[in-house]
XYZ file of C-alpha atoms in Angstrom:
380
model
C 0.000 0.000 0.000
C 1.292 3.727 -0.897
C 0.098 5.412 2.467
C 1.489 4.025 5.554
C -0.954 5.737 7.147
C -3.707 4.095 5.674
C -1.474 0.918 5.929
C -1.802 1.325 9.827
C -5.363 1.512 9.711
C -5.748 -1.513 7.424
C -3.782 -3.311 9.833
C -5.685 -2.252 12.984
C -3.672 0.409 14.663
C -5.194 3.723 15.714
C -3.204 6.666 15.175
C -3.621 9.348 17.988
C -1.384 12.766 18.009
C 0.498 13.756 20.825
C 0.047 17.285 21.322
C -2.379 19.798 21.565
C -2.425 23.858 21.836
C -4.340 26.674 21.198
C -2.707 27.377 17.905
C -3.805 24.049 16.849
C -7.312 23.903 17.447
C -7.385 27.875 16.176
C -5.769 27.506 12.587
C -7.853 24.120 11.852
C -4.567 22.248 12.125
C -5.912 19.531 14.059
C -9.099 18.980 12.222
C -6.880 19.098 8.649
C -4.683 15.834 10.257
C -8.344 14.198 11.132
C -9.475 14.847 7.855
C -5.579 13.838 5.737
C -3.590 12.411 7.568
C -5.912 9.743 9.821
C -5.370 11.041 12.600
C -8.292 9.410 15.243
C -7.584 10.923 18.739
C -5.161 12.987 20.875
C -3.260 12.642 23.996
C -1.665 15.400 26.194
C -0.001 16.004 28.978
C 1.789 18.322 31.485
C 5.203 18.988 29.206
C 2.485 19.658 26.203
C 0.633 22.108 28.021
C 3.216 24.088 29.359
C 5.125 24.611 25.970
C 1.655 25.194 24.360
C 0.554 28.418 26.739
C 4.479 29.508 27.457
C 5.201 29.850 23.649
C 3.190 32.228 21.631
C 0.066 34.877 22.411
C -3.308 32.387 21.661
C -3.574 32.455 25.709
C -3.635 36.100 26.255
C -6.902 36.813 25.778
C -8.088 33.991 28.617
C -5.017 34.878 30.904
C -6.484 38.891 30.996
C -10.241 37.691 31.959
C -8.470 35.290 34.694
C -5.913 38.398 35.764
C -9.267 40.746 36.121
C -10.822 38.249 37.820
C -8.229 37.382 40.843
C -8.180 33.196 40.405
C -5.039 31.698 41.512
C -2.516 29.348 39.890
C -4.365 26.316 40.150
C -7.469 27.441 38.738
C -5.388 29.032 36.057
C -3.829 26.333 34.844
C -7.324 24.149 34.647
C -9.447 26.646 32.813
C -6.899 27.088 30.038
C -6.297 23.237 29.836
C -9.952 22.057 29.969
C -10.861 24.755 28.087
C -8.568 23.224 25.009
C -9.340 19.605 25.737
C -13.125 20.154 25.696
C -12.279 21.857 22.230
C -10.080 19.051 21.120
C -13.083 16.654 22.282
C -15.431 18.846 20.282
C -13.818 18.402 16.823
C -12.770 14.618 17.486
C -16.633 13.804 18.586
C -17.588 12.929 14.639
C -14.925 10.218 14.676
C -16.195 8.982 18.161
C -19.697 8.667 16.546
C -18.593 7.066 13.746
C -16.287 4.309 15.631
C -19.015 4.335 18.231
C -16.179 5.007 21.102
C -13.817 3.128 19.704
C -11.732 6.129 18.554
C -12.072 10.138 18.913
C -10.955 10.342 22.151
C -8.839 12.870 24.217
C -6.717 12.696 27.067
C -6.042 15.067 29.786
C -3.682 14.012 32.720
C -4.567 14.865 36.757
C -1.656 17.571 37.848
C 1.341 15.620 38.242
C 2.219 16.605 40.913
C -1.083 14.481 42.780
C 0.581 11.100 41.777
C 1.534 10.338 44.969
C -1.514 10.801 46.676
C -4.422 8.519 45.774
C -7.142 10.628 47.636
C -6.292 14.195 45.662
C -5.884 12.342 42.147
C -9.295 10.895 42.828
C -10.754 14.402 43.601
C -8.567 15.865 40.351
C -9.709 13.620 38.029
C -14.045 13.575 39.355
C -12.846 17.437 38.905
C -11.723 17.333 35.455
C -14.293 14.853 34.307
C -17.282 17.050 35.425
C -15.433 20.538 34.574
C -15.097 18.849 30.562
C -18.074 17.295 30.031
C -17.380 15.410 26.949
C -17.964 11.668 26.682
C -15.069 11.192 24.444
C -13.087 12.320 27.508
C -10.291 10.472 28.736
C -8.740 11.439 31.908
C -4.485 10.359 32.605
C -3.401 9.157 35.610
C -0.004 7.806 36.197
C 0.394 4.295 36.292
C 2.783 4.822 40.202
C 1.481 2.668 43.135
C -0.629 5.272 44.642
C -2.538 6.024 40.810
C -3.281 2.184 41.087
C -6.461 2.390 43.665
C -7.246 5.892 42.003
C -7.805 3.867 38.198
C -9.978 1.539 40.166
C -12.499 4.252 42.397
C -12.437 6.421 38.606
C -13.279 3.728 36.687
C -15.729 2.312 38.964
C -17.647 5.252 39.123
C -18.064 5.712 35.491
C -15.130 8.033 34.335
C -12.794 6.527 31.148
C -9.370 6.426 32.128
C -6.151 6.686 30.045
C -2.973 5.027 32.406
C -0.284 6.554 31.363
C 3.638 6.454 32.490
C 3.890 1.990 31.876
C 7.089 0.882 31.431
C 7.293 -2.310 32.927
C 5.134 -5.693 32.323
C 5.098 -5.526 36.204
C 3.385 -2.341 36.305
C 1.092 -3.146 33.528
C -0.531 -6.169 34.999
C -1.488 -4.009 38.026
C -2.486 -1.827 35.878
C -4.395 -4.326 34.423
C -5.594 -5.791 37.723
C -6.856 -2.432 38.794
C -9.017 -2.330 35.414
C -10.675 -5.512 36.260
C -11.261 -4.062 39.612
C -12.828 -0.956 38.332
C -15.359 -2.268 35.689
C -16.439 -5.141 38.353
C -16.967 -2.437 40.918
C -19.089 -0.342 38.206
C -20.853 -3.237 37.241
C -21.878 -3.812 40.778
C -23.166 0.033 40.704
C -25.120 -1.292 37.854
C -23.223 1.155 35.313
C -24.082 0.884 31.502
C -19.977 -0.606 31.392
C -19.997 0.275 27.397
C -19.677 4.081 27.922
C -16.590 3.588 29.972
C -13.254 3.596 28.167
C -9.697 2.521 28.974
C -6.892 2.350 27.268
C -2.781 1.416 28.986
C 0.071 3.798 27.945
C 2.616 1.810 27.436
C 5.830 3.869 26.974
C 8.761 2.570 24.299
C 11.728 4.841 23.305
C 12.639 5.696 26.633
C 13.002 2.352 27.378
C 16.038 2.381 24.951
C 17.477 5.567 25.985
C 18.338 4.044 29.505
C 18.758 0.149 28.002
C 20.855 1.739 25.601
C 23.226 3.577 27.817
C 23.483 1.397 30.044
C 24.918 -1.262 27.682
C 27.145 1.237 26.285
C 28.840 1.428 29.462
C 29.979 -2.369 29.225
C 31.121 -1.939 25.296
C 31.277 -5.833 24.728
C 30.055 -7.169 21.392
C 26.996 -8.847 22.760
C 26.319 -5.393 24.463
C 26.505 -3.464 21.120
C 24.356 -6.295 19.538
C 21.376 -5.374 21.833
C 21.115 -1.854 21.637
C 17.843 -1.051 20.205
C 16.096 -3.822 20.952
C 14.789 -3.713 24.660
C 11.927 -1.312 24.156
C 10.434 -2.902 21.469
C 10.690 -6.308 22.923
C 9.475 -5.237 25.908
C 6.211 -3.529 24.270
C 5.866 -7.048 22.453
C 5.308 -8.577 25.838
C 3.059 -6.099 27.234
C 1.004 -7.348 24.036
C 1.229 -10.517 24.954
C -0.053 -9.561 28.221
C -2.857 -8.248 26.854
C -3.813 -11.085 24.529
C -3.856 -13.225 28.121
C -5.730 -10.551 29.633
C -8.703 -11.269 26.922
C -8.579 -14.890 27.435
C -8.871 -14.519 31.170
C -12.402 -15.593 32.616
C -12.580 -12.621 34.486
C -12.926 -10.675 30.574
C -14.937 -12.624 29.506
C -17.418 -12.403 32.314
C -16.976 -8.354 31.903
C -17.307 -8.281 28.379
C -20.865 -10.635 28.273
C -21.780 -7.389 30.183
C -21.138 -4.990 27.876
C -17.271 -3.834 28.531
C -14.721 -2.427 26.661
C -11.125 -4.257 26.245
C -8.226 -1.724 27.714
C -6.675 -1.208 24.534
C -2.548 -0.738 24.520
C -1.504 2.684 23.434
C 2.221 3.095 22.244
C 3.500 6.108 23.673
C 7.027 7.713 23.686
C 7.176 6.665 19.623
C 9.531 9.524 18.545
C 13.527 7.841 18.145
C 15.580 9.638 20.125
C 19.057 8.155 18.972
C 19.674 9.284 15.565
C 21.098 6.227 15.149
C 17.542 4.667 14.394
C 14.994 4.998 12.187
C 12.304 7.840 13.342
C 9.694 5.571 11.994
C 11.019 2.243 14.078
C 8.830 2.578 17.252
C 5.356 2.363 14.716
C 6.350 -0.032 12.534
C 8.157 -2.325 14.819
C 4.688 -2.415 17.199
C 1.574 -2.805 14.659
C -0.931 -5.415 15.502
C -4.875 -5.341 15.621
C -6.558 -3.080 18.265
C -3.514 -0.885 19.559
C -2.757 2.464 19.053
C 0.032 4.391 18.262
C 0.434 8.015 19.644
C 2.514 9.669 17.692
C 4.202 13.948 17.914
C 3.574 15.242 14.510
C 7.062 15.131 13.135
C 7.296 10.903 13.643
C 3.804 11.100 12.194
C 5.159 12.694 9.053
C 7.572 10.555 8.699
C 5.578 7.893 8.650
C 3.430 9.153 6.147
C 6.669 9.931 3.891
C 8.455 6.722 4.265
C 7.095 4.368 6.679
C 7.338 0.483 5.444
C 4.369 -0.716 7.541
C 3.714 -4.724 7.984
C 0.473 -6.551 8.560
C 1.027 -7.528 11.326
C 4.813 -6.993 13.655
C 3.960 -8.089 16.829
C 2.743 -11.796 16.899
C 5.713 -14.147 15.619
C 8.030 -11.800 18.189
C 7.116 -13.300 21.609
C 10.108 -15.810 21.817
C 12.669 -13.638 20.797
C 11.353 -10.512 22.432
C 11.433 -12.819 25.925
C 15.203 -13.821 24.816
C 16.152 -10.392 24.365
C 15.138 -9.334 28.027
C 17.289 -12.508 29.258
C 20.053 -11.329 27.345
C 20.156 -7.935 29.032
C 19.468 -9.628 32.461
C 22.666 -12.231 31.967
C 24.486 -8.950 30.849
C 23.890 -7.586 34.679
C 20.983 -4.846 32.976
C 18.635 -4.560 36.010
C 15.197 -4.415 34.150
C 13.236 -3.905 37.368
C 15.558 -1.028 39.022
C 15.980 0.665 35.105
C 12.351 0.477 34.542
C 11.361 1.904 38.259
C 14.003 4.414 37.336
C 11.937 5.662 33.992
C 8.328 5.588 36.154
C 10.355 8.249 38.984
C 11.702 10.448 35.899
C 8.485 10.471 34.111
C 6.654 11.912 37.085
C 9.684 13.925 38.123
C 9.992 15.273 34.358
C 6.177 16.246 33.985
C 6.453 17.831 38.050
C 8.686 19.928 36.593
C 6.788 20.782 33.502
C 4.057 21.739 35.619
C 5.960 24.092 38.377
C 7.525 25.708 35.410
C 4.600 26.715 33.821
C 2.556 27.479 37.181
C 5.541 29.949 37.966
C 4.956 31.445 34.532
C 1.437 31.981 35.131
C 1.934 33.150 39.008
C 3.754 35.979 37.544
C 1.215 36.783 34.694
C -1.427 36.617 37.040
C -0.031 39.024 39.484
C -0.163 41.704 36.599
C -2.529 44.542 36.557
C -5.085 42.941 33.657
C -4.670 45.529 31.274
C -0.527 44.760 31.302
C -2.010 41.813 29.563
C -2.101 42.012 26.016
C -5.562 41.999 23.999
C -5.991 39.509 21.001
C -9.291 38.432 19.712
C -11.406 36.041 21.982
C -11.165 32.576 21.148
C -13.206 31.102 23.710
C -16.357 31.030 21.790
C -14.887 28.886 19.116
């Protein structure tokens, strides 16, 4: 087929963008990738949203009404985010119709910086779900020990849930525990389980960056020879931990009753060694049912020169399982390295978050009219 993109599709995967702003949803930039380049949903998240309002003017016009009207930080930062997602939510709801909930969906994460405290993420995301409104609304919570019992109360009480921050097969089959938990609980509340949505973020190039360096410090041949290939093997897994989740009696008792499967969701796709193909963490990972979030310049490279496969996941469960031996008889510590990425991830998007909640401290402190006027968006 001459369009990877519609190569992907053929072969099951959803393609979701990773990123959202202002500018987007203003210039129609989002809507032309639904329309041409098959683009099906969006996921965001703190790093996102604080280049988005920190770069540019699209805000300014929403940051003077909050100025004038004296709201802190906090409530700051969650009228401009919401206010973009239930946007994004807006111009994805045709292709939610269409897939009847399959696709069209949009992710906003719970402030990071909540991850370690089930109680607060609980009240964040009941916050954000009621504050959007949009029943192609998915809200993120990190996949850390505390976010475990907050998937479960969330999910159980109706609200579609993105996990996000997976790196190990560990982690995901909590993860997946606590989605068992969740739709048995709603069930039990006698929720219509259909309208709630899940899907497991399942993060890949990272995994390389810290595989990858770690090897390098060793410099032996069989060292060398496994660079590259822990992230993707360890993503095949997690499929095949999925696959066994659908087999599992305690699925197929949920789905007689109307549930959705937690779909995987490739995240962290972009190469970050140069080394590699930028197109190696989609077409390495395409199988029926996943999705593959992608920032726009990996999706255009895809669409200029991606070789995409039927099917790359399946015949790679042996090997994939031989490559994580290999590492461990090489003295790679999956479990510390993989721990290691989970901390970072919530460290990196903390950071994100006080960065731009610093930024908006500041603008918020100004007298309103120090804030400059462009045209009003909001009603858009």
């Amino acid at each position: 087929m001459t369009d990877p993109l519609a190569a992907l599709g053929q072969a099951g995967v959803s393609i979701w963008l990773d990123d959202l702003s202002r500018e987007r949803l203003i210039s129609g930039s989002l809507a032309d990738l639904i329309a041409n380049q098959r683009v099906v949903g969006v996921t965001t998240n703190p790093s996102i949203f604080a280049k988005a309002i920190t770069d540019g003017s699209t805000y300014d016009s929403q940051l003077r009404d909050l100025a004038a009207r004296g709201v802190d930080t906090a409530e700051a930062l969650r009228a401009l985010t919401t206010r973009d997602v239930r946007w994004a939510c807006d111009v994805l709801r045709g292709v939610y119709d269409i897939t009847r909930g399959v696709d069209g969906r949009v992710s906003i994460e719970v402030d990071p910086r909540l991850a370690h405290d089930t109680d607060a993420t609980i009240a964040e995301a009941r916050a954000l779900w009621w504050a959007i409104d949009r029943p192609n609304l998915l809200i993120k919570i990190p996949a850390a020990r505390q976010g475990l019992p907050a998937i479960t109360t969330c999910l159980s009480e109706g609200i579609s849930i993105n996990i996000t921050l997976i790196f190990s097969l560990t982690r995901y089959e909590q993860v997946i525990a606590a989605f068992f938990d969740g739709l048995e609980r709603a069930r039990q509340a006698r929720f219509d389980l259909s309208t709630i949505a899940s899907v497991a973020s399942f993060f890949v190039s990272r995994v390389d960056t810290e595989i990858d360096a770690r090897l390098d410090k060793l410099d032996t041949p069989e060292a060398r020879n496994l660079r590259g290939k822990t992230a993707i093997a360890n993503a095949r897994l997690a499929h095949q931990r999925y696959e066994q989740m659908l087999s599992s009696l305690r699925w197929q008792s949920l789905a007689a009753a109307g549930a959705r499967p937690q779909r995987p969701l490739w995240a962290s796709t972009s190469a970050k060694d140069p080394a590699y193909s930028d197109t190696r963490y989609v077409v390495d990972l395409v199988a029926p049912g996943v999705i593959n979030t992608m920032p726009e310049a990996t999706l255009r490279a895809v669409a200029d020169h991606g070789d995409v496969p039927g099917d790359s996941i399946h015949d790679h469960y042996q090997d994939s399982a031989e490559v994580l031996a290999r590492d461990e008889a090489l003295g790679m510590n999956l479990k510390e390295a993989l721990q290691k990425l989970e901390d970072d991830g919530l460290t990196n998007f903390d950071c994100a978050w006080n960065h731009l909640a610093k930024r908006l401290t500041s603008t918020l402190r100004e007298r309103p009219d120090k804030v400059p006027d462009t045209p009003n968006y909001l009603s858009a």
